[in-house]
């Protein structure tokens, strides 16, 4: 295919353009998107901001940009010639070296991709070829969850990927949300990602206030607290925000928020920052020693993002004068002050280095070539990891995720770790060039991203009951487990309160009667309302911690004399215990599958063991 592109003559562009136009005229019109932007944008600040957004763990989007001004003259202006050698030497067409008789340059735009469906998304790549009879054209289809044409702006991309998938509420609820921008250098992925980063910064506090308001309204209704708890203002600010910004250049990681005063500069004018080690700690996490900046407003976050991006490493290629030479990883950590022991949420935005072919990087020096090679290795490992993550929707099989093979995927462990108790969602936006001259690279990009798209898991019949596996519990068993969990914690709280009273009585010279271990305790929540008929442990396992806490606040027993803090902490402990049981059950299933596979492999080689 590459050879056919190299042999493509400028004189073939009008013919190819006519073929593409003729093909487009035979296609059905794009039906457009299923949901209006107004309905999507209302999700952020509506009263249902804590409701779980249904969808897949991995969401794939395609995007192409319009051809830019002067792009033809810069990249695609070609001479009509019999071969490339003549095209590179205009004097071959002149008399005595004069260029007055040189052929006219062709600046015809021939589209290389066509948007055939916005939702579900579908791009068709037009791949030119060459035969003795002239130019040929193939059409290759690629499917995604959503697709954006050249007329879509960054606001629409933000609304239909970040907002529609509930990434901000997920991060604010203790989950991990990730956005990956991938594509050939010069296709606009950095343009998209920088816009998304600033757009997230502007909406983050508004969504955080909406979540805080929802929790405070539940407390006010249940505990009859002061009206100021639900009227907005500063009481709705229940989150602490921190941000880090890491640049991964080849194998070398640096901190983009490190102060630049006094740092050395190389011959190209790039600041030489100290390398940041990426190692796994005793808890199994990868937390590089980066400078963590707390921020309290959208303006502060946008200023930090702009400061970091100003120092990101770029380099000129044959396709882009300011091509991204590194992976830029922006991580926003969110801590809920009302749930100090709950996991912190994470919002990870990754602008991946531009993928390159040899033609794009043949003018690089050895250092740049080494960086390109490492970037391509990390992108391939990321592809394998994301594809494995997408296949995990089928819980009946075991899928190995090779995230330990590269520093990039190590840093993204929160979205790949199968033993993580956090809810995760990943949005991948694949960018392609609109030009037919880039169709080979567009096919590679779409082939890279399209397999990430998977169908939601098919409904299965009821599994055999297993008391140790919450996935097999019915409503009655789920209610019983919730009752036992809340009873144990209520009893623990009762004993602790009794010990305090005993010590106070001893100081007065008195002695209290011990607590009867068989005496009933009053539960903090109404379990029957918390778990209505038809609801099971699986439904609770899909909830974010903040969602479960909110339900417990709403279904609190009116007779219980407790404070909101007690309900919040107890609810967080209960949902944590349920998540742990679900994780153990899934791990046990995976281990059994792996053991059965090993046994089958050994039997196939050595034969079955004698009985």
Coordinates of C-alpha atoms in Angstrom, one line a residue, residues 30-238:
X30 CA -25.7 10.6 8.1
X31 CA -28.6 10.4 10.6
X32 CA -26.7 12.5 13.0
X33 CA -26.4 12.2 16.8
X34 CA -29.1 10.7 19.0
X35 CA -29.0 13.3 21.7
X36 CA -29.1 17.0 21.5
X37 CA -26.2 19.1 23.1
X38 CA -28.7 20.9 25.3
X39 CA -29.9 17.6 27.0
X40 CA -26.3 16.5 27.5
X41 CA -25.1 19.8 29.0
X42 CA -27.9 19.7 31.5
X43 CA -26.5 16.5 33.0
X44 CA -23.7 18.4 34.7
X45 CA -25.7 20.6 37.0
X46 CA -29.0 18.7 37.2
X47 CA -30.3 17.1 40.3
X48 CA -29.4 13.7 38.9
X49 CA -25.6 14.4 38.8
X50 CA -24.9 11.5 41.1
X51 CA -26.9 9.0 39.1
X52 CA -24.7 6.5 37.3
X53 CA -24.3 7.0 33.6
X54 CA -24.8 3.7 31.8
X55 CA -22.2 2.8 29.3
X56 CA -19.0 0.8 28.6
X57 CA -15.7 1.0 30.4
X58 CA -14.0 1.9 27.1
X59 CA -15.6 4.4 24.8
X60 CA -14.1 5.1 21.3
X61 CA -14.4 8.3 19.3
X62 CA -13.1 9.2 15.8
X63 CA -12.4 12.7 14.7
X64 CA -11.1 14.4 11.6
X65 CA -10.3 18.1 11.1
X66 CA -10.9 20.4 8.2
X67 CA -7.9 21.1 5.8
X68 CA -6.0 24.1 7.1
X69 CA -5.2 27.3 5.2
X70 CA -1.9 27.2 3.2
X71 CA -1.7 23.4 4.0
X72 CA -1.6 22.5 0.4
X73 CA 1.3 24.7 -0.4
X74 CA 3.2 23.6 2.7
X75 CA 2.6 19.8 2.4
X76 CA 0.6 18.7 -0.5
X77 CA 1.5 21.0 -3.4
X78 CA 3.0 18.6 -6.1
X79 CA 4.1 18.8 -9.6
X80 CA 2.6 16.9 -12.5
X81 CA 5.4 14.7 -13.6
X82 CA 6.1 11.2 -14.9
X83 CA 8.0 10.3 -11.7
X84 CA 9.0 11.7 -8.3
X85 CA 12.5 12.5 -9.4
X86 CA 11.3 14.9 -12.0
X87 CA 8.9 16.5 -9.5
X88 CA 11.7 17.2 -7.1
X89 CA 13.8 19.0 -9.8
X90 CA 11.9 21.8 -11.5
X91 CA 14.8 22.5 -13.8
X92 CA 14.1 19.2 -15.6
X93 CA 11.0 20.8 -17.1
X94 CA 12.7 24.0 -18.2
X95 CA 14.8 25.3 -21.0
X96 CA 18.4 26.0 -19.9
X97 CA 17.4 25.8 -16.2
X98 CA 14.6 28.3 -16.4
X99 CA 11.5 27.6 -14.4
X100 CA 9.2 29.6 -16.7
X101 CA 8.0 26.4 -18.5
X102 CA 7.6 24.3 -15.3
X103 CA 4.2 22.7 -15.0
X104 CA 1.5 24.3 -12.8
X105 CA 1.2 23.0 -9.2
X106 CA -1.8 21.1 -8.2
X107 CA -3.5 22.1 -5.0
X108 CA -6.6 19.9 -5.3
X109 CA -8.1 18.7 -2.1
X110 CA -9.2 15.0 -2.2
X111 CA -10.7 13.7 1.0
X112 CA -9.1 10.7 2.5
X113 CA -11.9 9.9 5.0
X114 CA -15.7 10.2 5.0
X115 CA -18.0 10.3 8.0
X116 CA -20.9 7.9 7.2
X117 CA -22.4 7.7 10.7
X118 CA -22.1 10.0 13.7
X119 CA -23.6 7.7 16.4
X120 CA -22.7 4.9 16.3
X121 CA -19.6 6.3 14.6
X122 CA -18.3 5.1 11.3
X123 CA -15.4 6.4 9.2
X124 CA -14.6 5.2 5.7
X125 CA -11.0 5.6 4.7
X126 CA -10.4 6.1 0.9
X127 CA -7.1 4.3 0.1
X128 CA -5.6 5.1 -3.4
X129 CA -3.7 2.5 -5.3
X130 CA -2.0 2.3 -8.7
X131 CA -2.3 0.0 -11.6
X132 CA -1.1 0.1 -15.2
X133 CA -4.5 1.4 -16.2
X134 CA -4.4 4.3 -13.7
X135 CA -5.3 5.2 -10.2
X136 CA -7.6 2.9 -8.1
X137 CA -9.5 3.5 -4.9
X138 CA -10.5 1.2 -2.0
X139 CA -12.9 2.0 0.7
X140 CA -12.3 0.6 4.2
X141 CA -14.9 0.9 7.0
X142 CA -14.1 1.4 10.7
X143 CA -16.6 1.5 13.5
X144 CA -16.6 3.4 16.8
X145 CA -19.0 4.5 19.4
X146 CA -19.2 8.1 18.1
X147 CA -17.5 10.0 15.2
X148 CA -16.9 13.7 14.6
X149 CA -16.6 15.2 11.2
X150 CA -14.6 18.3 10.1
X151 CA -17.5 20.6 11.1
X152 CA -17.5 19.5 14.8
X153 CA -15.9 22.0 17.2
X154 CA -14.2 21.2 20.5
X155 CA -17.2 22.1 22.6
X156 CA -19.3 19.4 20.9
X157 CA -16.5 16.9 21.3
X158 CA -16.3 17.7 25.0
X159 CA -20.1 17.4 25.5
X160 CA -20.5 14.1 23.7
X161 CA -17.4 12.4 25.2
X162 CA -16.7 13.8 28.6
X163 CA -20.1 15.0 29.7
X164 CA -22.2 12.3 28.1
X165 CA -20.1 9.5 29.7
X166 CA -20.2 11.2 33.2
X167 CA -16.5 11.4 33.6
X168 CA -16.5 14.4 36.0
X169 CA -19.2 12.9 38.4
X170 CA -17.2 9.6 38.2
X171 CA -14.0 11.2 39.3
X172 CA -15.8 13.2 42.0
X173 CA -17.3 10.0 43.3
X174 CA -14.0 8.3 43.9
X175 CA -13.6 6.6 40.5
X176 CA -11.0 6.9 37.8
X177 CA -11.8 8.7 34.5
X178 CA -9.3 8.8 31.7
X179 CA -9.2 10.5 28.3
X180 CA -6.6 9.5 25.7
X181 CA -5.9 11.5 22.5
X182 CA -4.2 9.5 19.8
X183 CA -3.3 10.1 16.2
X184 CA -0.7 10.9 13.5
X185 CA 1.3 14.0 14.0
X186 CA -0.5 17.0 12.5
X187 CA -4.0 15.6 12.9
X188 CA -5.1 18.0 15.7
X189 CA -5.0 15.7 18.7
X190 CA -3.1 18.3 20.9
X191 CA -5.5 20.9 19.7
X192 CA -8.4 18.7 21.0
X193 CA -6.7 17.7 24.2
X194 CA -5.7 21.2 25.3
X195 CA -9.3 22.4 24.7
X196 CA -10.6 19.5 26.8
X197 CA -8.2 20.2 29.6
X198 CA -9.3 23.8 29.8
X199 CA -13.0 22.9 29.5
X200 CA -12.7 20.3 32.3
X201 CA -11.1 23.0 34.4
X202 CA -14.0 25.3 33.9
X203 CA -16.7 22.7 34.7
X204 CA -15.0 20.8 37.5
X205 CA -16.0 23.1 40.3
X206 CA -19.6 23.6 39.1
X207 CA -20.1 19.8 39.0
X208 CA -18.4 19.5 42.4
X209 CA -20.7 22.0 43.9
X210 CA -23.7 20.2 42.4
X211 CA -22.5 16.9 44.0
X212 CA -22.0 18.7 47.4
X213 CA -25.4 20.3 47.1
X214 CA -27.1 17.0 46.5
X215 CA -25.5 15.4 49.6
X216 CA -26.3 18.4 51.8
X217 CA -29.9 18.4 50.6
X218 CA -30.2 14.8 51.7
X219 CA -28.7 15.6 55.1
X220 CA -31.0 18.6 55.5
X221 CA -34.1 16.5 54.7
X222 CA -33.0 13.7 56.9
X223 CA -31.4 15.4 59.9
X224 CA -33.3 18.7 59.8
X225 CA -30.0 20.6 59.8
X226 CA -29.5 24.3 59.2
X227 CA -30.9 25.6 56.0
X228 CA -27.5 26.9 55.0
X229 CA -26.4 23.3 54.4
X230 CA -28.4 23.2 51.1
X231 CA -28.5 26.6 49.7
X232 CA -25.1 26.5 47.9
X233 CA -22.3 28.9 49.0
X234 CA -19.2 27.6 50.6
X235 CA -20.9 24.5 52.3
X236 CA -21.2 22.9 48.9
X237 CA -17.4 22.9 48.4
X238 CA -16.7 19.4 49.9

